[in-house]
XYZ file of C-alpha atoms in Angstrom:
181
model
C -79.446 -10.163 -35.541
C -82.841 -11.488 -36.652
C -81.669 -13.628 -39.575
C -82.305 -17.328 -39.160
C -82.539 -20.112 -41.710
C -84.618 -22.717 -39.893
C -86.651 -21.024 -37.157
C -89.024 -23.502 -35.541
C -90.701 -24.557 -32.314
C -91.254 -21.084 -30.827
C -92.656 -20.608 -27.351
C -93.639 -17.601 -25.274
C -92.118 -18.066 -21.829
C -94.933 -18.209 -19.278
C -93.150 -20.030 -16.485
C -92.101 -18.935 -13.017
C -88.580 -20.340 -12.647
C -86.711 -17.662 -14.634
C -86.600 -14.055 -13.410
C -89.720 -11.976 -14.072
C -88.108 -10.110 -17.006
C -88.189 -13.373 -19.023
C -91.982 -13.719 -18.856
C -93.646 -12.946 -22.144
C -90.418 -13.229 -24.157
C -90.315 -15.405 -27.275
C -87.812 -18.239 -27.508
C -87.115 -19.613 -30.970
C -85.249 -22.803 -31.850
C -82.751 -22.547 -34.722
C -81.438 -26.037 -35.541
C -79.250 -24.949 -38.469
C -77.368 -22.495 -36.277
C -77.230 -24.765 -33.200
C -78.862 -22.088 -31.068
C -81.929 -20.747 -29.295
C -82.868 -17.091 -29.659
C -84.596 -15.002 -27.019
C -86.670 -12.139 -28.382
C -87.938 -9.428 -26.012
C -91.483 -8.590 -26.985
C -92.973 -5.187 -26.303
C -96.340 -3.679 -27.109
C -96.810 -0.008 -27.879
C -100.008 1.547 -29.190
C -101.355 -1.882 -30.115
C -98.234 -2.774 -32.083
C -96.161 -5.774 -31.051
C -92.402 -5.415 -31.526
C -89.532 -7.797 -30.953
C -85.815 -7.266 -30.416
C -82.927 -9.560 -29.596
C -82.501 -9.843 -25.857
C -78.715 -10.018 -26.127
C -76.249 -7.855 -28.035
C -73.954 -9.942 -30.220
C -74.928 -13.328 -28.788
C -77.920 -15.587 -28.213
C -79.771 -17.125 -25.267
C -78.173 -20.533 -25.860
C -75.570 -21.619 -28.397
C -73.573 -24.777 -28.852
C -70.383 -25.694 -30.642
C -71.690 -29.273 -30.839
C -72.695 -29.517 -34.503
C -75.234 -32.211 -33.577
C -77.166 -29.884 -31.242
C -80.359 -29.298 -33.226
C -83.076 -27.659 -31.102
C -86.388 -28.174 -32.892
C -89.086 -27.430 -30.317
C -89.457 -25.521 -27.055
C -91.957 -25.857 -24.213
C -92.860 -24.310 -20.870
C -92.589 -27.050 -18.256
C -94.743 -27.714 -15.211
C -91.834 -26.667 -12.987
C -91.380 -23.307 -14.750
C -88.281 -24.407 -16.668
C -87.788 -24.115 -20.423
C -87.691 -27.527 -22.117
C -85.853 -28.084 -25.398
C -86.388 -30.943 -27.834
C -82.977 -31.563 -29.418
C -82.996 -33.677 -32.592
C -79.268 -34.331 -31.946
C -78.347 -35.172 -35.477
C -75.393 -34.305 -37.688
C -77.279 -33.704 -40.932
C -80.539 -31.822 -41.392
C -80.646 -31.455 -45.152
C -82.356 -33.869 -47.482
C -79.735 -35.629 -49.592
C -81.143 -33.949 -52.724
C -79.909 -30.591 -51.412
C -76.463 -31.685 -50.252
C -73.703 -30.414 -52.530
C -70.618 -32.483 -53.285
C -68.641 -30.255 -50.885
C -71.162 -30.861 -48.083
C -71.319 -34.582 -48.850
C -67.523 -34.784 -48.428
C -67.738 -32.906 -45.080
C -70.516 -35.208 -43.882
C -68.530 -38.319 -44.754
C -65.209 -37.049 -43.334
C -66.781 -36.060 -40.022
C -69.166 -39.024 -39.755
C -72.226 -36.807 -39.502
C -74.644 -39.143 -41.295
C -74.794 -41.498 -38.313
C -75.686 -42.395 -35.706
C -79.344 -41.449 -35.790
C -82.123 -41.646 -33.197
C -80.134 -39.896 -30.473
C -82.614 -37.138 -29.640
C -82.524 -35.478 -26.237
C -84.708 -33.308 -24.035
C -82.978 -30.514 -22.147
C -84.314 -28.787 -19.030
C -83.014 -25.218 -19.072
C -83.014 -23.431 -15.716
C -81.355 -20.423 -14.164
C -78.264 -21.085 -12.049
C -79.223 -22.373 -8.618
C -82.754 -23.401 -9.616
C -84.375 -26.139 -7.538
C -84.692 -29.694 -8.801
C -87.792 -30.364 -10.871
C -91.027 -31.289 -9.098
C -93.702 -32.716 -11.340
C -96.402 -33.858 -8.954
C -98.702 -30.886 -9.384
C -101.769 -33.024 -8.579
C -104.031 -31.548 -11.232
C -105.123 -34.947 -12.542
C -107.007 -35.617 -9.316
C -108.112 -32.053 -8.587
C -111.751 -31.161 -8.035
C -113.533 -28.739 -10.332
C -113.165 -25.965 -7.743
C -109.450 -26.666 -7.377
C -108.987 -26.582 -11.156
C -110.799 -23.251 -11.419
C -108.565 -21.812 -8.696
C -105.497 -22.923 -10.688
C -106.557 -20.670 -13.579
C -105.022 -17.848 -11.521
C -101.710 -19.657 -11.008
C -98.694 -17.595 -12.178
C -97.288 -20.618 -14.075
C -98.695 -20.743 -17.627
C -98.306 -24.537 -17.894
C -100.444 -24.995 -14.774
C -103.119 -22.604 -16.078
C -103.221 -24.334 -19.472
C -103.451 -27.791 -17.905
C -106.199 -26.732 -15.491
C -108.160 -25.246 -18.396
C -107.751 -28.418 -20.480
C -108.892 -30.613 -17.588
C -111.930 -28.400 -16.969
C -112.919 -28.659 -20.625
C -112.462 -32.420 -20.563
C -114.534 -32.788 -17.360
C -117.515 -30.888 -18.749
C -118.693 -30.362 -15.181
C -121.664 -27.916 -15.069
C -120.558 -26.952 -11.543
C -117.656 -25.092 -13.158
C -119.915 -22.438 -14.709
C -120.670 -20.373 -11.565
C -117.071 -20.744 -10.364
C -115.729 -19.518 -13.710
C -118.217 -16.613 -13.754
C -117.065 -15.562 -10.277
C -113.420 -15.829 -11.300
C -114.067 -13.697 -14.388
C -115.774 -10.977 -12.336
C -113.257 -11.004 -9.479
C -110.103 -11.229 -11.598
């Protein structure tokens, strides 16, 4: 099933914690449905195609009507991070029918507010998170070497730090990396 009503916060998984078959898949938050979709992406003859990764189910679902995933990120540890709005009502009051208003009041969904959460999603048996990747203090040469790291978050962060440094010594190192890669 592709139908969603509030798709948001997509991410392409580029981490290293999940099995290799997850890399390059799209994950899409769906706060109205209390779920996260995983779409397998394939390329054939220059055409990108997507298909649900699971038959008849989704990557992550919740029966908690306050679970509202709104954004997804690759983490430095290779895990998938989920920003959960954790709120009972998403609709603007203008769009709430009298039936929905009654449901909201009966189930106390209008409050409390400001209870957002961040989830770290990992495969079963994954190691505890380690966040001291040391890139903030890395030399230009060390940052260039991290551009070949299998973890997409590490590559992106190394690239950002290289751009911010504006170190001319990076130019020959980057040229060598481009030729050797």
